[in-house]
Tab-separated table of C-alpha atoms in Angstrom:
chain	number	residue	atom	x	y	z
A	1	MET	CA	-55.699	1.988	-237.415
A	2	THR	CA	-53.381	3.422	-240.084
A	3	ALA	CA	-53.496	2.109	-243.572
A	4	THR	CA	-51.644	2.555	-246.789
A	5	ASN	CA	-52.750	1.167	-250.281
A	6	SER	CA	-50.082	-0.155	-252.401
A	7	ASN	CA	-50.468	-0.538	-255.906
A	8	SER	CA	-46.752	-1.487	-256.949
A	9	GLY	CA	-45.999	-4.401	-259.120
A	10	HIS	CA	-43.704	-6.285	-256.377
A	11	VAL	CA	-46.246	-8.218	-253.432
A	12	PRO	CA	-44.153	-9.541	-250.040
A	13	ALA	CA	-45.961	-12.467	-248.719
A	14	ILE	CA	-46.198	-10.779	-245.327
A	15	GLU	CA	-45.856	-7.089	-244.865
A	16	ALA	CA	-45.943	-5.555	-241.168
A	17	LYS	CA	-46.062	-1.743	-240.899
A	18	GLN	CA	-45.509	0.007	-237.441
A	19	VAL	CA	-47.694	-3.116	-235.779
A	20	HIS	CA	-49.062	-2.474	-232.308
A	21	LYS	CA	-50.743	-4.414	-229.936
A	22	ALA	CA	-51.967	-3.565	-226.298
A	23	TYR	CA	-53.951	-5.199	-223.820
A	24	GLY	CA	-55.158	-2.266	-221.570
A	25	ASP	CA	-51.925	-0.503	-220.510
A	26	LEU	CA	-49.936	-3.706	-221.510
A	27	HIS	CA	-48.291	-2.720	-224.551
A	28	VAL	CA	-46.975	-6.183	-226.048
A	29	LEU	CA	-46.048	-4.880	-229.586
A	30	LYS	CA	-44.843	-1.461	-230.284
A	31	GLY	CA	-44.195	-0.647	-233.837
A	32	VAL	CA	-43.271	-3.930	-235.526
A	33	ASP	CA	-41.928	-3.589	-238.932
A	34	LEU	CA	-41.326	-6.679	-241.064
A	35	THR	CA	-41.383	-8.140	-244.720
A	36	VAL	CA	-41.420	-11.525	-245.525
A	37	GLU	CA	-40.727	-12.540	-249.153
A	38	PRO	CA	-42.460	-15.465	-250.781
A	39	GLY	CA	-40.882	-18.881	-250.836
A	40	THR	CA	-38.845	-17.863	-247.932
A	41	VAL	CA	-38.245	-18.755	-244.268
A	42	THR	CA	-38.332	-16.221	-241.425
A	43	VAL	CA	-37.050	-17.168	-238.046
A	44	ILE	CA	-38.292	-14.996	-235.081
A	45	LEU	CA	-35.904	-15.447	-231.907
A	46	GLY	CA	-36.423	-13.762	-228.785
A	47	PRO	CA	-36.944	-13.998	-224.904
A	48	SER	CA	-40.480	-15.161	-223.478
A	49	GLY	CA	-42.874	-11.990	-223.444
A	50	SER	CA	-41.156	-10.491	-226.091
A	51	GLY	CA	-44.110	-10.417	-228.406
A	52	LYS	CA	-43.370	-13.072	-230.886
A	53	SER	CA	-46.291	-15.505	-230.544
A	54	THR	CA	-48.410	-12.317	-230.418
A	55	PHE	CA	-47.418	-11.200	-233.887
A	56	LEU	CA	-48.110	-14.449	-235.263
A	57	ARG	CA	-51.796	-14.470	-233.823
A	58	LEU	CA	-52.123	-10.969	-235.367
A	59	ILE	CA	-51.154	-12.446	-238.800
A	60	ASN	CA	-53.896	-15.093	-238.711
A	61	GLN	CA	-56.574	-12.845	-237.166
A	62	LEU	CA	-56.707	-14.683	-233.801
A	63	GLU	CA	-55.924	-11.130	-232.131
A	64	THR	CA	-56.890	-7.988	-233.470
A	65	LEU	CA	-54.525	-5.178	-234.053
A	66	THR	CA	-54.546	-1.944	-231.737
A	67	GLY	CA	-52.544	0.062	-234.575
A	68	GLY	CA	-50.604	-0.570	-237.636
A	69	GLU	CA	-51.233	-2.599	-240.460
A	70	ILE	CA	-50.592	-6.474	-241.955
A	71	ASP	CA	-50.759	-7.236	-245.586
A	72	VAL	CA	-50.778	-10.858	-246.763
A	73	ASP	CA	-50.375	-10.742	-250.304
A	74	GLY	CA	-50.944	-7.224	-250.629
A	75	GLU	CA	-54.339	-7.733	-249.116
A	76	MET	CA	-54.791	-5.769	-245.774
A	77	ILE	CA	-55.817	-8.288	-243.118
A	78	GLY	CA	-59.237	-7.402	-241.066
A	79	TYR	CA	-60.131	-4.561	-243.451
A	80	ARG	CA	-60.717	-3.694	-247.220
A	81	TRP	CA	-61.225	-0.417	-249.153
A	82	GLU	CA	-64.607	0.749	-250.175
A	83	GLY	CA	-65.847	3.750	-252.198
A	84	GLU	CA	-64.036	6.099	-254.578
A	85	GLY	CA	-62.467	9.610	-254.024
A	86	LYS	CA	-63.150	11.432	-250.852
A	87	LYS	CA	-65.645	8.325	-250.240
A	88	ARG	CA	-62.876	6.087	-250.043
A	89	HIS	CA	-62.791	4.360	-246.385
A	90	LEU	CA	-61.714	1.337	-244.719
A	91	GLN	CA	-64.511	-1.004	-243.933
A	92	THR	CA	-64.182	-3.929	-241.266
A	93	LEU	CA	-64.409	-7.464	-242.655
A	94	ASN	CA	-67.365	-9.666	-241.777
A	95	ASP	CA	-66.370	-13.052	-240.189
A	96	LYS	CA	-66.868	-14.630	-243.892
A	97	GLN	CA	-64.518	-12.264	-245.377
A	98	VAL	CA	-61.974	-12.889	-242.460
A	99	ALA	CA	-62.202	-16.630	-242.941
A	100	ALA	CA	-61.495	-16.389	-246.553
A	101	GLN	CA	-57.981	-14.265	-245.948
A	102	ARG	CA	-57.243	-16.868	-243.344
A	103	ALA	CA	-57.391	-19.618	-245.590
A	104	LYS	CA	-54.195	-18.499	-247.176
A	105	LEU	CA	-52.501	-19.209	-243.705
A	106	GLY	CA	-51.781	-22.571	-242.258
A	107	MET	CA	-50.964	-22.187	-238.323
A	108	VAL	CA	-49.183	-24.894	-235.976
A	109	PHE	CA	-49.050	-24.178	-232.372
A	110	GLN	CA	-47.042	-25.351	-229.253
A	111	LYS	CA	-50.147	-27.800	-228.438
A	112	PHE	CA	-51.189	-30.099	-230.895
A	113	ASN	CA	-54.765	-29.749	-230.510
A	114	LEU	CA	-56.092	-33.009	-231.991
A	115	PHE	CA	-59.285	-34.380	-231.537
A	116	PRO	CA	-58.562	-37.448	-229.211
A	117	HIS	CA	-61.560	-39.436	-230.223
A	118	MET	CA	-60.377	-39.261	-234.102
A	119	THR	CA	-57.557	-41.076	-235.971
A	120	ALA	CA	-54.468	-39.319	-237.675
A	121	LEU	CA	-56.520	-39.658	-240.805
A	122	GLN	CA	-59.829	-38.084	-239.515
A	123	ASN	CA	-58.078	-35.303	-237.867
A	124	VAL	CA	-56.546	-34.442	-241.086
A	125	MET	CA	-59.867	-34.519	-243.158
A	126	GLU	CA	-61.913	-32.852	-240.792
A	127	ALA	CA	-61.171	-29.094	-241.826
A	128	PRO	CA	-61.171	-29.925	-245.801
A	129	VAL	CA	-64.796	-31.479	-245.193
A	130	GLN	CA	-66.112	-29.177	-242.752
A	131	VAL	CA	-64.581	-25.715	-243.948
A	132	LYS	CA	-63.847	-26.259	-247.595
A	133	ARG	CA	-66.820	-28.636	-248.010
A	134	MET	CA	-64.468	-31.087	-249.823
A	135	ASP	CA	-65.874	-34.376	-251.145
A	136	LYS	CA	-64.938	-37.124	-248.314
A	137	LYS	CA	-63.579	-39.183	-250.646
A	138	GLU	CA	-61.186	-36.352	-252.192
A	139	ALA	CA	-60.475	-35.271	-248.614
A	140	ARG	CA	-59.445	-38.823	-247.530
A	141	GLU	CA	-56.962	-38.907	-250.430
A	142	LEU	CA	-55.759	-35.487	-249.663
A	143	ALA	CA	-55.230	-36.283	-246.043
A	144	ILE	CA	-53.359	-39.524	-246.938
A	145	LYS	CA	-51.060	-37.454	-249.196
A	146	GLU	CA	-50.236	-34.884	-246.414
A	147	LEU	CA	-49.663	-37.636	-243.714
A	148	GLN	CA	-47.139	-39.400	-246.126
A	149	ARG	CA	-45.340	-36.150	-246.532
A	150	VAL	CA	-44.918	-35.854	-242.911
A	151	GLY	CA	-43.595	-39.254	-242.709
A	152	LEU	CA	-46.585	-40.619	-241.187
A	153	GLY	CA	-47.956	-43.044	-243.873
A	154	GLU	CA	-47.843	-46.039	-241.749
A	155	ARG	CA	-50.032	-44.287	-238.886
A	156	LEU	CA	-53.405	-43.254	-240.549
A	157	ASP	CA	-55.347	-45.184	-238.181
A	158	TYR	CA	-53.790	-44.482	-235.110
A	159	TYR	CA	-55.424	-42.424	-232.303
A	160	PRO	CA	-53.415	-39.253	-230.906
A	161	ALA	CA	-53.056	-40.915	-227.531
A	162	GLN	CA	-51.054	-44.008	-229.464
A	163	LEU	CA	-48.614	-41.195	-230.825
A	164	SER	CA	-45.662	-39.807	-229.511
A	165	GLY	CA	-45.575	-36.052	-229.165
A	166	GLY	CA	-43.675	-35.681	-232.172
A	167	GLN	CA	-45.736	-37.778	-234.257
A	168	GLN	CA	-48.881	-35.820	-233.063
A	169	GLN	CA	-47.156	-32.371	-233.862
A	170	ARG	CA	-46.548	-33.984	-237.406
A	171	VAL	CA	-50.258	-34.929	-237.639
A	172	ALA	CA	-50.770	-31.337	-236.677
A	173	ILE	CA	-48.611	-29.872	-239.510
A	174	ALA	CA	-50.294	-32.090	-242.019
A	175	ARG	CA	-53.755	-30.824	-240.802
A	176	ALA	CA	-52.467	-27.373	-241.561
A	177	LEU	CA	-51.069	-28.432	-244.941
A	178	ALA	CA	-54.647	-30.267	-245.729
A	179	MET	CA	-56.203	-26.588	-245.958
A	180	GLN	CA	-53.347	-26.165	-248.673
A	181	PRO	CA	-52.176	-22.676	-247.435
A	182	GLU	CA	-49.880	-20.235	-249.293
A	183	ILE	CA	-47.961	-19.571	-245.836
A	184	MET	CA	-47.321	-21.574	-242.794
A	185	LEU	CA	-46.909	-19.931	-239.266
A	186	PHE	CA	-45.258	-22.149	-236.912
A	187	ASP	CA	-45.400	-20.790	-232.941
A	188	GLU	CA	-42.887	-22.533	-230.935
A	189	PRO	CA	-43.678	-25.991	-232.682
A	190	THR	CA	-41.189	-28.187	-230.510
A	191	SER	CA	-41.323	-26.484	-227.199
A	192	ALA	CA	-43.848	-28.921	-225.877
A	193	LEU	CA	-41.451	-31.918	-227.130
A	194	ASP	CA	-39.132	-33.987	-225.206
A	195	PRO	CA	-35.892	-33.414	-226.637
A	196	GLU	CA	-35.064	-36.695	-228.584
A	197	LEU	CA	-38.332	-35.954	-230.463
A	198	VAL	CA	-37.685	-32.334	-231.813
A	199	GLY	CA	-35.455	-33.445	-234.739
A	200	GLU	CA	-38.373	-35.372	-236.311
A	201	VAL	CA	-40.568	-32.422	-236.495
A	202	LEU	CA	-37.714	-30.080	-237.294
A	203	SER	CA	-37.082	-32.262	-240.479
A	204	VAL	CA	-40.355	-32.032	-241.590
A	205	MET	CA	-39.994	-28.208	-241.625
A	206	ARG	CA	-36.683	-28.348	-243.514
A	207	SER	CA	-38.641	-30.370	-246.104
A	208	LEU	CA	-41.236	-28.039	-246.459
A	209	ALA	CA	-38.649	-24.709	-246.525
A	210	ASP	CA	-36.832	-27.004	-249.063
A	211	GLU	CA	-40.454	-27.285	-251.304
A	212	GLY	CA	-40.328	-23.448	-251.418
A	213	MET	CA	-43.144	-23.136	-248.922
A	214	THR	CA	-43.460	-19.377	-247.280
A	215	MET	CA	-42.800	-19.853	-243.327
A	216	ILE	CA	-42.750	-17.865	-240.475
A	217	VAL	CA	-41.218	-19.992	-237.339
A	218	VAL	CA	-41.248	-18.717	-233.829
A	219	THR	CA	-38.404	-21.036	-232.297
A	220	HIS	CA	-35.744	-21.266	-229.776
A	221	GLU	CA	-34.135	-23.857	-232.031
A	222	ILE	CA	-31.089	-21.827	-233.149
A	223	GLY	CA	-29.408	-24.563	-235.130
A	224	PHE	CA	-32.570	-24.382	-237.324
A	225	ALA	CA	-32.608	-20.799	-237.658
A	226	ARG	CA	-28.661	-20.934	-238.634
A	227	GLU	CA	-29.554	-23.569	-241.176
A	228	VAL	CA	-32.844	-22.955	-242.797
A	229	ALA	CA	-33.565	-19.362	-242.331
A	230	ASP	CA	-33.692	-16.883	-245.133
A	231	GLN	CA	-34.186	-14.058	-242.551
A	232	VAL	CA	-33.650	-14.094	-238.957
A	233	VAL	CA	-35.548	-11.570	-236.496
A	234	PHE	CA	-34.424	-10.940	-232.966
A	235	MET	CA	-37.595	-9.153	-230.962
A	236	ASP	CA	-37.606	-8.078	-227.344
A	237	GLY	CA	-39.571	-5.817	-225.235
A	238	GLY	CA	-42.283	-5.665	-228.385
A	239	LYS	CA	-39.750	-4.404	-231.039
A	240	VAL	CA	-37.704	-5.643	-233.570
A	241	VAL	CA	-34.036	-5.346	-232.213
A	242	GLU	CA	-31.995	-7.017	-234.842
A	243	GLN	CA	-32.702	-8.481	-238.147
A	244	GLY	CA	-30.967	-9.921	-241.208
A	245	GLY	CA	-29.651	-13.313	-242.678
A	246	PRO	CA	-28.428	-16.213	-240.629
A	247	GLU	CA	-25.070	-14.899	-240.136
A	248	ILE	CA	-26.328	-12.331	-237.613
A	249	ILE	CA	-26.571	-15.314	-235.340
A	250	THR	CA	-22.729	-15.671	-235.651
A	251	ASN	CA	-22.264	-11.908	-235.568
A	252	PRO	CA	-24.495	-10.325	-233.896
A	253	THR	CA	-24.551	-6.486	-233.693
A	254	SER	CA	-26.790	-5.425	-230.879
A	255	PRO	CA	-26.077	-6.071	-227.112
A	256	ARG	CA	-29.198	-7.566	-226.345
A	257	PHE	CA	-29.310	-10.166	-229.070
A	258	LYS	CA	-25.641	-11.259	-227.981
A	259	GLU	CA	-26.721	-11.569	-224.502
A	260	PHE	CA	-29.779	-13.454	-225.622
A	261	LEU	CA	-27.523	-15.984	-227.660
A	262	GLN	CA	-24.942	-16.391	-225.048
A	263	HIS	CA	-27.823	-18.026	-222.738
A	264	VAL	CA	-29.243	-20.299	-225.366
A	265	LEU	CA	-26.305	-21.500	-227.334
């Protein structure tokens, strides 16, 4: 584990430095460097198995780094500096400290993972009450606001089985937003949806981008990347192959990115 201690004034929302992840002999990420500025949308594109989802899971500490460093708001995830001078060293965080770091991040997965026995409202209320110890009345008001924010104000008392896939994913987004994160991570949020339901989820994500939410989105939705992204990153083989503004979708420079786009456009 390498680490630096930055004291510069400018603090990116997320900064990954030479991030590696291996499972035994399988090297999934091979030195990923990436900076995400506050209030911007970064879209990560790439073929299956390129390490995109693993990278998101590392940011949210659902996986542990093999090497390198990820900073969120200037704070190294998973570790903290302790001691002074020559005794200064990195100390692994305990579960409570990790949870405090993770609270800055909201994550939306491919699968909705809603509690089937709870209504949309109850699903969104659950984490603020259980994790943040929020008063139930306050949590209910917050959950209603977030469900209205994703266009489901009329579906508060519906159970997941009574909702379409797109509506369930919007409940999952509302659930993440109810924790009031500073940064949202989306791991292929539309890949499990029927094609006609994709648009309603992307519309919610566009509105979040318009509100200035810092977002990292792993997706195959090229149109969304072209329209909404401030930064587009193409990954393949566990590495960042090309990155830049959305114009790189129209004018890719690497042969591998050109080949990828020919298959998905």
